[in-house]
Coordinates of C-alpha atoms in Angstrom, one line a residue:
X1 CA 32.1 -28.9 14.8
X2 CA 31.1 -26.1 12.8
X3 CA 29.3 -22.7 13.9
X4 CA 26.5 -21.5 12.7
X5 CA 24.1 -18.4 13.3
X6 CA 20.3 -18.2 12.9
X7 CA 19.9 -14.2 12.6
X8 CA 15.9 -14.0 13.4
X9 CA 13.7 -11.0 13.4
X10 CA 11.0 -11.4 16.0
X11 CA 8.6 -8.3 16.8
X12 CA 7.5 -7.0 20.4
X13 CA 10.4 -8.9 21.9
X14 CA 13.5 -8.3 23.6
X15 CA 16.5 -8.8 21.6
X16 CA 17.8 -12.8 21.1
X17 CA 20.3 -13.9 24.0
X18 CA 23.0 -16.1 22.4
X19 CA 21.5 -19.8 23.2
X20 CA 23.9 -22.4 24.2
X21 CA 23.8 -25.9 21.9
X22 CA 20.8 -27.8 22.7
X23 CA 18.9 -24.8 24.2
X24 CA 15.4 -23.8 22.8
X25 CA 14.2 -20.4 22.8
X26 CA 10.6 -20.2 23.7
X27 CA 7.8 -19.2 21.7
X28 CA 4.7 -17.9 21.3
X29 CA 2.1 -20.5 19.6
X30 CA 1.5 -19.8 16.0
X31 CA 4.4 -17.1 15.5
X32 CA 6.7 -17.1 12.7
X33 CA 10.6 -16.0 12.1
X34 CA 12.8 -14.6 9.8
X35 CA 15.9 -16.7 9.5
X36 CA 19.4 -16.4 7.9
X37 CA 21.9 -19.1 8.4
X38 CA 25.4 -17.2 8.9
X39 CA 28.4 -19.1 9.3
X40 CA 30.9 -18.1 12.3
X41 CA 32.9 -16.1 9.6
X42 CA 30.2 -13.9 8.4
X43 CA 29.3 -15.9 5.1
X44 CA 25.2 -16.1 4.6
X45 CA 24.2 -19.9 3.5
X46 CA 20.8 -20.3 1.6
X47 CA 18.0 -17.5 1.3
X48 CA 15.9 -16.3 4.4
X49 CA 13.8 -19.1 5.2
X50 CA 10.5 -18.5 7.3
X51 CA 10.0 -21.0 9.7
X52 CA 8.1 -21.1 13.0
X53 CA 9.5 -19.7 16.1
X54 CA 9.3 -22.9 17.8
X55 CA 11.7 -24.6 15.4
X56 CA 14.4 -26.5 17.3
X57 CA 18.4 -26.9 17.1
X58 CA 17.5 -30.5 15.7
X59 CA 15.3 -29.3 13.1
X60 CA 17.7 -26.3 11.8
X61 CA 20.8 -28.5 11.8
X62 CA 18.4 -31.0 9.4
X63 CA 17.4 -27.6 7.2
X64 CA 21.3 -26.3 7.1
X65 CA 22.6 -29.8 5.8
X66 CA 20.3 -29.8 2.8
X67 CA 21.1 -26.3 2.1
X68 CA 25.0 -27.5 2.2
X69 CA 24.2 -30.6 0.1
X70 CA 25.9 -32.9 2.6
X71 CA 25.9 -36.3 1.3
X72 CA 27.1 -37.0 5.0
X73 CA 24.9 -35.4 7.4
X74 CA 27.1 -33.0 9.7
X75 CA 25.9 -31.8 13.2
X76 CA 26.0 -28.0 13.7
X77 CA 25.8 -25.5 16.5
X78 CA 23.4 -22.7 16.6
X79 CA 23.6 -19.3 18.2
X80 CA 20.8 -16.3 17.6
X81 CA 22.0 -12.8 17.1
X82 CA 20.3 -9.9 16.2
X83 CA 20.1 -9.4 12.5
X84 CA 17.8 -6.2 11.8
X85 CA 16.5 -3.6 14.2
X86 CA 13.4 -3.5 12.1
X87 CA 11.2 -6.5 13.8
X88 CA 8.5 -8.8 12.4
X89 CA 5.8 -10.8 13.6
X90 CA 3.5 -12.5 10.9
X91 CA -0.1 -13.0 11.4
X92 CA -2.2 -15.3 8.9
X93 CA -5.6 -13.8 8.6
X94 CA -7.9 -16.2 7.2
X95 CA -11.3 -15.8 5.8
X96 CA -11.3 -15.0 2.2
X97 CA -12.3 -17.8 0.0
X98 CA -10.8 -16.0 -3.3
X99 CA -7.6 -13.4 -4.0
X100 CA -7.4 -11.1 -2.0
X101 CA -7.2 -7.5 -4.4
X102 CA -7.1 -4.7 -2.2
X103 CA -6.2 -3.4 1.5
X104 CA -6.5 -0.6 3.4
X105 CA -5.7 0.6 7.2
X106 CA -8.4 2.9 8.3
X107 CA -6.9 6.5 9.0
X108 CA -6.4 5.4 13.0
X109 CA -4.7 2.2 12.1
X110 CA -7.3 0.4 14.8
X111 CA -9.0 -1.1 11.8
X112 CA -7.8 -2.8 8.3
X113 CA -10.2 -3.6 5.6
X114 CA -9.8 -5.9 2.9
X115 CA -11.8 -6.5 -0.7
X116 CA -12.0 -9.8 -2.5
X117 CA -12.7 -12.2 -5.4
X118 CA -14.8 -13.7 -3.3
X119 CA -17.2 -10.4 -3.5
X120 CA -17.6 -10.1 0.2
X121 CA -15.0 -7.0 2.1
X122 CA -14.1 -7.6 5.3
X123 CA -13.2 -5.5 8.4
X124 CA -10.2 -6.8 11.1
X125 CA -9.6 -5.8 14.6
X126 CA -5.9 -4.9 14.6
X127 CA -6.2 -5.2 18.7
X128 CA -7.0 -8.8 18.6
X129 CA -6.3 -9.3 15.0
X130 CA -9.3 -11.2 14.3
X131 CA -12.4 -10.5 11.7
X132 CA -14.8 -7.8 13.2
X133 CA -17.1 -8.0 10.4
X134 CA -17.8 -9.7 6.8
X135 CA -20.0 -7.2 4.8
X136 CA -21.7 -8.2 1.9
X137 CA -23.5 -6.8 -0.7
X138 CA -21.2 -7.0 -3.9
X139 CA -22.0 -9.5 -6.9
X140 CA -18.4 -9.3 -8.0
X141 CA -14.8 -8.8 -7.2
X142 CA -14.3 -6.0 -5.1
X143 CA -11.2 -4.0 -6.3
X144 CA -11.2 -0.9 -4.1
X145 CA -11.4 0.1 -1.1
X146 CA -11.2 3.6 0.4
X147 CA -11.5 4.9 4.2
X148 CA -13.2 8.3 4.6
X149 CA -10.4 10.7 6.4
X150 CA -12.5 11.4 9.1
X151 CA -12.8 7.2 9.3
X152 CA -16.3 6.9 9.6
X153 CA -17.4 5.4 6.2
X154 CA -15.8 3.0 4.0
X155 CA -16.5 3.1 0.4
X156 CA -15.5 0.0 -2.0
X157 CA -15.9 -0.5 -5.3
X158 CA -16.8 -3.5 -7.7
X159 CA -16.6 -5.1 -11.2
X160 CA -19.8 -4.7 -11.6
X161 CA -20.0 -1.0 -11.4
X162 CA -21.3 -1.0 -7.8
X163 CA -19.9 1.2 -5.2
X164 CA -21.1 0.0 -1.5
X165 CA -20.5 2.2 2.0
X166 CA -20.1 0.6 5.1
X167 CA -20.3 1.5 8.6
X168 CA -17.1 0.4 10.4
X169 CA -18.0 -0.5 13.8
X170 CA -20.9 -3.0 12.8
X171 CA -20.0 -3.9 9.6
X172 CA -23.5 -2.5 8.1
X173 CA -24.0 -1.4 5.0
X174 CA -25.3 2.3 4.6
X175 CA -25.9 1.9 1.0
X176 CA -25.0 1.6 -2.6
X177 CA -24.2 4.2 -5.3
X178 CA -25.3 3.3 -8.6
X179 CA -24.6 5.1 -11.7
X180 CA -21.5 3.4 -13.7
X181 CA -21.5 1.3 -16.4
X182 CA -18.5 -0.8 -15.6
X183 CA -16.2 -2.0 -12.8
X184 CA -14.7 0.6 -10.8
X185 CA -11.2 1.2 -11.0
X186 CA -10.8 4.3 -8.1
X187 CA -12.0 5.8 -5.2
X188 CA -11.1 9.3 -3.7
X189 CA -12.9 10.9 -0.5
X190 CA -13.2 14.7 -0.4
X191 CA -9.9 16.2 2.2
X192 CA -10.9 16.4 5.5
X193 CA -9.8 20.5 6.0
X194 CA -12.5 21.2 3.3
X195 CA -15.2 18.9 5.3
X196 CA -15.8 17.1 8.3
X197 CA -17.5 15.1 8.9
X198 CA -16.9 13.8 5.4
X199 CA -19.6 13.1 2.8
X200 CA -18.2 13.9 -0.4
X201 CA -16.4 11.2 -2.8
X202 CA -15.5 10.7 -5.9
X203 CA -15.0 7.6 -8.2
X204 CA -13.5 6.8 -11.4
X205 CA -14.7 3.8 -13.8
X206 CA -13.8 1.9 -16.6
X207 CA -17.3 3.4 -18.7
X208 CA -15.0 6.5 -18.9
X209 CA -16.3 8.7 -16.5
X210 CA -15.8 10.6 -13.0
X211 CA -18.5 10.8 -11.0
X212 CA -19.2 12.5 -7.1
X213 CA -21.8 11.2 -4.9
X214 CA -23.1 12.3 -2.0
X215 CA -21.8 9.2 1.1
X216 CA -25.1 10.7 2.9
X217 CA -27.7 10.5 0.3
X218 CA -25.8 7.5 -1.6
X219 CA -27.0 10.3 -5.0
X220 CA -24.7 10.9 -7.6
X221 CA -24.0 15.0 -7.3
X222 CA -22.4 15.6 -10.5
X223 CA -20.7 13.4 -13.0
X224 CA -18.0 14.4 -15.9
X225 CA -15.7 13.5 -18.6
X226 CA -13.5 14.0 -21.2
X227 CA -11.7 11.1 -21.5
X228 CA -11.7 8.5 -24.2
X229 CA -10.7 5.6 -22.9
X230 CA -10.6 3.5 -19.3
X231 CA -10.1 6.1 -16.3
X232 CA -7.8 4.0 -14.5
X233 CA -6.9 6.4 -11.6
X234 CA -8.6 9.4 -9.8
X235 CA -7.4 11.7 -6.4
X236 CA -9.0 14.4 -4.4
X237 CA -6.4 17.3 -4.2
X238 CA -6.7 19.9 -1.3
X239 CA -6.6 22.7 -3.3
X240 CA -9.9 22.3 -4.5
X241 CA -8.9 20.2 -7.3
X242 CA -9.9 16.6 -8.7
X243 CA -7.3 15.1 -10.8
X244 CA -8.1 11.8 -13.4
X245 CA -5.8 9.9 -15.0
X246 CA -6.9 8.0 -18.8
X247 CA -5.6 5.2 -21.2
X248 CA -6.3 8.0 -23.2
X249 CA -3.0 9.3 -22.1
X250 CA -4.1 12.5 -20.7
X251 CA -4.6 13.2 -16.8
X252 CA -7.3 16.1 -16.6
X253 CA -8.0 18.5 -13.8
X254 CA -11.6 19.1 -12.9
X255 CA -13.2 21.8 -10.2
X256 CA -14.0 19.9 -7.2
X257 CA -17.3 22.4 -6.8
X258 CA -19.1 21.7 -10.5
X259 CA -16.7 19.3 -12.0
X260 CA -15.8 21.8 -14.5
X261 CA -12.4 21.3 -16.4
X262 CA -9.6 23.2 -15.1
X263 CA -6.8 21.9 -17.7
X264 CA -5.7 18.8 -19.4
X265 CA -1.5 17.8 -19.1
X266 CA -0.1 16.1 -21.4
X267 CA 3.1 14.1 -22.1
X268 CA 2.6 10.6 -22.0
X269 CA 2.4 8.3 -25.1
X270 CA 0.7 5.1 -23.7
X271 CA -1.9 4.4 -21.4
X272 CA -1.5 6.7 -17.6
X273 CA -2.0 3.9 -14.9
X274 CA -1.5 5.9 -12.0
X275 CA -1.2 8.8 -9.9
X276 CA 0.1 10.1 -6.8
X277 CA 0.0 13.5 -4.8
X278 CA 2.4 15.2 -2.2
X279 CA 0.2 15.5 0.4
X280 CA -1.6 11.7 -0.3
X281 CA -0.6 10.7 3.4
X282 CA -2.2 13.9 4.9
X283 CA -5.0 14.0 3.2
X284 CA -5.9 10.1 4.1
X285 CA -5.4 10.7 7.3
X286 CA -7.4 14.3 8.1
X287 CA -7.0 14.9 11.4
X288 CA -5.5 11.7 12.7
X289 CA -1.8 12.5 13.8
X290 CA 0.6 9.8 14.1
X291 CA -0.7 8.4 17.4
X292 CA -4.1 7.6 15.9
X293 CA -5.5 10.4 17.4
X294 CA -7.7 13.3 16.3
X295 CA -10.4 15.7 18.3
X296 CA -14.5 14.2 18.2
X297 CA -15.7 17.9 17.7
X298 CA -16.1 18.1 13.7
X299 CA -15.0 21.6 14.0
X300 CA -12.2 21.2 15.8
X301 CA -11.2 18.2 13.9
X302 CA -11.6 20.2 10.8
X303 CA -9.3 22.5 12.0
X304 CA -6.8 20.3 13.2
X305 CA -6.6 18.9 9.7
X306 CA -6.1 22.3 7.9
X307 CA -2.9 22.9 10.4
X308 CA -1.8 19.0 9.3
X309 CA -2.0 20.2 5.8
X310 CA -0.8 23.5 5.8
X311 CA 2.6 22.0 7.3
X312 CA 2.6 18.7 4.9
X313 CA 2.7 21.9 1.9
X314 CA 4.7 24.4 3.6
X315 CA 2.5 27.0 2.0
X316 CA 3.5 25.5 -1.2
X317 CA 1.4 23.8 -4.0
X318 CA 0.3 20.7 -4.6
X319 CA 2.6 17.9 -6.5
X320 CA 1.5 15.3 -8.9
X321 CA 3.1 12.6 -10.2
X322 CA 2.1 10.0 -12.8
X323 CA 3.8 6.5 -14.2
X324 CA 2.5 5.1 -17.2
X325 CA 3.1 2.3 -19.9
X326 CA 5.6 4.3 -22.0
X327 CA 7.9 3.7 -19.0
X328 CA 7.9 6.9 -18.1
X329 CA 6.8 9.4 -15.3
X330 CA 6.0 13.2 -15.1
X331 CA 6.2 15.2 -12.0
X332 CA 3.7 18.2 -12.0
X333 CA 2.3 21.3 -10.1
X334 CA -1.1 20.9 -11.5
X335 CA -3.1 24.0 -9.7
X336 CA -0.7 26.6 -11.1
X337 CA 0.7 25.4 -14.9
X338 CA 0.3 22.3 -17.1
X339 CA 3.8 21.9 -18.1
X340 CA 5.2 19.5 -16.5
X341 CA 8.1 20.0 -13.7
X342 CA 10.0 17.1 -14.8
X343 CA 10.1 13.7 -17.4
X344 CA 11.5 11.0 -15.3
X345 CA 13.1 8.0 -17.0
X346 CA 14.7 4.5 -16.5
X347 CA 12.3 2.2 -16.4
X348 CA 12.5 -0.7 -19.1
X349 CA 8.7 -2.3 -18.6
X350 CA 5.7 -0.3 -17.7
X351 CA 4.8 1.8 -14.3
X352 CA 2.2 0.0 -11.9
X353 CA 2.2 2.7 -9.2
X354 CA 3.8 5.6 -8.2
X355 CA 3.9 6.9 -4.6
X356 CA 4.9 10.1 -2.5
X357 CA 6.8 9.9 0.7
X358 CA 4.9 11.1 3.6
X359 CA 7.1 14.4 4.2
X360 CA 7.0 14.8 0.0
X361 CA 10.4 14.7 -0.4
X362 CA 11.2 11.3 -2.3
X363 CA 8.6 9.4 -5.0
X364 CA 8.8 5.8 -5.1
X365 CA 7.7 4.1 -8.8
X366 CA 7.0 0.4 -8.8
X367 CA 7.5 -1.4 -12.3
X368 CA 7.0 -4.9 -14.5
X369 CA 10.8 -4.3 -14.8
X370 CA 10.5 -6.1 -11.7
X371 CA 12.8 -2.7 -10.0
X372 CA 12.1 0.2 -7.8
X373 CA 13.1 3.5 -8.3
X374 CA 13.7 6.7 -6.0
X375 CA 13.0 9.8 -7.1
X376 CA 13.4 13.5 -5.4
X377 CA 10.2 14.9 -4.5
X378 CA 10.6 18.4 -5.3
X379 CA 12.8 18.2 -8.4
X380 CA 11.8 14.4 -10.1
X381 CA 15.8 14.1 -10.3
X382 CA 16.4 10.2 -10.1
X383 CA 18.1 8.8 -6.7
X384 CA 18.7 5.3 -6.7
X385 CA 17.2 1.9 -8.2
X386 CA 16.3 -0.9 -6.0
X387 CA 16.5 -4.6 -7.0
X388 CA 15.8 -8.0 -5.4
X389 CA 12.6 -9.0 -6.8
X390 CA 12.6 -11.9 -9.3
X391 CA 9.1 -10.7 -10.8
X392 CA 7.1 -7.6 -11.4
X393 CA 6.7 -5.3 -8.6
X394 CA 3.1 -4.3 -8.5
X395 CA 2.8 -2.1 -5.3
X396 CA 4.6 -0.1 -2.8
X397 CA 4.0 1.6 0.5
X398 CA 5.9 4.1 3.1
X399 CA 6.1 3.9 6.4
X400 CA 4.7 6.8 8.5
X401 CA 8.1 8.6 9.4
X402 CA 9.0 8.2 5.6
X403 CA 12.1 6.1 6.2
X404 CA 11.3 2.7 4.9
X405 CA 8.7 1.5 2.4
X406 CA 7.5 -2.1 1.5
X407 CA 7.4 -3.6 -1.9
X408 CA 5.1 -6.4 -3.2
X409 CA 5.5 -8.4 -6.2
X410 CA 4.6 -11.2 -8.4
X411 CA 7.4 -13.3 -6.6
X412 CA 5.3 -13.9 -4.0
X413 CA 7.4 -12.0 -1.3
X414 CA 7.5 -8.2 0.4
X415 CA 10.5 -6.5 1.0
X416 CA 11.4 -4.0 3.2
X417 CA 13.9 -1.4 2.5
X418 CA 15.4 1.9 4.1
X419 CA 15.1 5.3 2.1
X420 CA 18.0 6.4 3.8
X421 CA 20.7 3.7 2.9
X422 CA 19.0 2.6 -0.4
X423 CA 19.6 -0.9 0.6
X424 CA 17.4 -4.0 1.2
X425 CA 16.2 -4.0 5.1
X426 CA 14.6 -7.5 5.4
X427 CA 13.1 -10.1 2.9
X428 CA 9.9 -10.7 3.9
X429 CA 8.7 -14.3 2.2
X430 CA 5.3 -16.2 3.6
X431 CA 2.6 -15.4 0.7
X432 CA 1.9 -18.7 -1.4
X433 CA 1.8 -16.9 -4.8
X434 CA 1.3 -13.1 -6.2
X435 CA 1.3 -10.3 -3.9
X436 CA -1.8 -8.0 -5.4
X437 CA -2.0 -5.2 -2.4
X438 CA 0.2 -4.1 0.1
X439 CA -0.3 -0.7 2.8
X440 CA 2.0 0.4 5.5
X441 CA -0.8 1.4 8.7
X442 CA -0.6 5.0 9.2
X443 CA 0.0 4.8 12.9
X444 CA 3.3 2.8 11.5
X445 CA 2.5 -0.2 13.9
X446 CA 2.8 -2.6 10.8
X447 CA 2.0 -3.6 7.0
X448 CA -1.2 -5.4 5.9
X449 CA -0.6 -7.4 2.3
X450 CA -2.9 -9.9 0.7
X451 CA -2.8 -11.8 -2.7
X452 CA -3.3 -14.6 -4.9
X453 CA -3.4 -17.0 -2.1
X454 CA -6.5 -16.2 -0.8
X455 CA -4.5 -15.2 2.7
X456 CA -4.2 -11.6 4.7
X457 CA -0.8 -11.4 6.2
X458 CA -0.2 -9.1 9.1
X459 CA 3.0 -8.1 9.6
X460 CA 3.5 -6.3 12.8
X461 CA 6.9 -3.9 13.1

């Protein structure tokens, strides 16, 4: 009789005890595993399949004969080992009725929200991991969502041209901001050392401009442009900078104060689809530390955000990065020069998003090419490429102590990998179709992903 191991990953549970034949582990209702069959010599069988933790002996020996093609079934004994130290446990969160396009932990990680299709964005406990609120108020799909740093307000933004702010604890809406033309595209709050509480934001649309409103008055303060074409991504620097990128193949640099231009860089030949900054992970977060914890007094928060950033820079300045649909990237230092640092290639297909590590020192790039690529943070020298997706990769996201990231693709799966290693950590299957949005929870107690499935997966580390 032949032996054979199921590696699982479970989350929040002791590591697996060898089971004897026949035994069933127990399980909680409604949990789901990871599992590899491994044959007594080390040899893997079949991809990871994920199956529900309750699945018994029986039913795995029935799953490993069709894997094997037995014409004559053969019976099998099953042992559990440990496979990964990195743990998962999935939870479904139902309650969208169309794709699910964007997700985002709020700057605590006590609280995700998620925008749909289905116009309505919706707000889930991460305690309980059930819906806290369903906010409506959009006529069309919502495509953005952003947390305010000081996680008071959420702003999201539609295809109509709509921006809505919520309140998180009820689920009310505050307001609406109404000024563009066409659907928004992205949404950047105003740091968290320059204001607490925060009021200021700043969105980017596909009627070509920039504008920043007011979250308190829901007015538009000042809006500005250059651009000729689509303004596909914008971010809220903490030097006192607001940085837009363009189809128009230009990212400009704007004063945060009047919305004057600062400079324009230059370098790309096709359409810039997005942007990423050094301190992007700080500057989400304010004065939340990695606990999920910040002081209530405004001042004191305000101050504990400045220290946050001064360390996340090291008294240096800002970085920017950008991927575009030439395939290539460009590292910058956009407050001092607008030459760039470095042109980073590789890439055969174009760039959907590029991302900073939280401690800046490595830059992610997600790509149609259906790879991901590691890049230094200070230098834009190129570290390692990353396959295992069978279709485009369309986002990415670190974890909180910068040593993994999550990919999701058009496959229809996440992956996990460590930054250390370079190698694939654990496959991470379950969504029904596309992966659109994925985010890693700043507290690092898990990553949210949603898709073309209509579903909200929760997958808790």
């Amino acid at each position: 009789m032949a032996g054979w191991r199921a590696a699982a990953i479970r989350a929040n549970e002791p590591p697996a005890k060898v089971a004897r034949k026949g035994d069933i582990v127990p399980a909680a209702e409604g949990v789901n595993i990871i599992v590899q069959f491994r044959s007594a010599t080390g040899q893997d069988t079949g991809p990871q399949l994920d199956l529900p933790a309750s699945v018994t002996p029986a039913q795995l020996e029935i799953l490993l004969n069709g894997l094997l093609a037995n014409e004559d079934k053969m019976p099998y004994a099953f042992s559990v080992e440990d496979m990964v130290s990195f743990g998962v446990r999935r939870q479904r969160l139902f309650g969208h009725s169309e794709s699910v396009l964007a997700v985002q932990f709020s700057p605590d990680g006590k609280l995700l929200a998620s925008g749909s299709g289905d116009t309505t964005v919706r707000l889930w406990d991460l305690a309980t991991q059930t819906p806290q609120s369903e906010c409506k108020g959009h006529r069309n799909w919502v495509l953005v969502v952003a947390w305010s740093p000081d996680g008071r307000v959420l702003a999201t933004g539609d295809m109509d041209g709509a921006i809505w702010l919520w309140e998180p604890t009820t689920g009310a809406a505050l307001g609406s901001c109404v000024g563009h033309k066409k659907w928004i595209t992205s949404l950047a709050w105003e740091p968290a050392h320059k204001a607490t509480p925060s009021r200021r934001f700043c969105s980017a649309s596909r009627d070509n401009m920039i504008r920043v409103w007011d979250s308190a008055t829901y007015r538009c303060l000042f809006s500005f442009s250059n651009h000729t074409m689509v303004v596909t991504a914008v971010r809220w620097g903490g030097e006192g900078l607001i940085y837009s990128a363009s189809r128009d193949t230009t990212i400009c640099v704007w004063s945060d104060v009047d919305g004057k231009q600062v400079r324009i860089l230059k370098g790309h030949g096709h359409w810039v689809n997005t942007l990423a900054l050094s301190t992007e992970t700080v500057l989400r977060c304010g004065a939340y530390d990695h606990t999920g914890t910040a002081p209530k007094d405004p001042l004191l928060a305000k101050e504990a955000a400045l220290a946050r950033y001064s360390v996340a820079t090291g008294g240096l300045p800002e970085r920017l990065v950008s991927g575009s649909d030439d395939f290539t990237m460009f590292l910058w230092q956009p407050s001092t020069q607008k030459a760039p640092l470095q042109r980073m290639t590789g890439h055969v297909q174009l760039i959907n998003q590029v991302q900073f590590s939280p401690d800046g020192r490595m830059i992610l790039s997600a790509s149609f090419d259906k790879s991901i690529k590691l890049w230094d943070g200070f230098t834009g020298t190129f570290l390692a490429t990353l396959r295992g997706h069978v279709g485009p990769v369309y986002q990415v996201a670190w974890s909180s102590d910068s040593r993994l990231f999550v990919s999701g693709s058009k496959d229809s799966t996440l992956k996990v990998w460590d930054a250390h290693s370079r190698k694939l950590k654990v496959d991470l299957p379950g969504h029904a179709d596309e992966v659109f949005t994925v985010d890693w929870a700043p507290d690092g107690s898990g990553v949210a992903s949603g898709g073309k499935d209509r579903v909200l997966k929760l997958w808790r580390t």
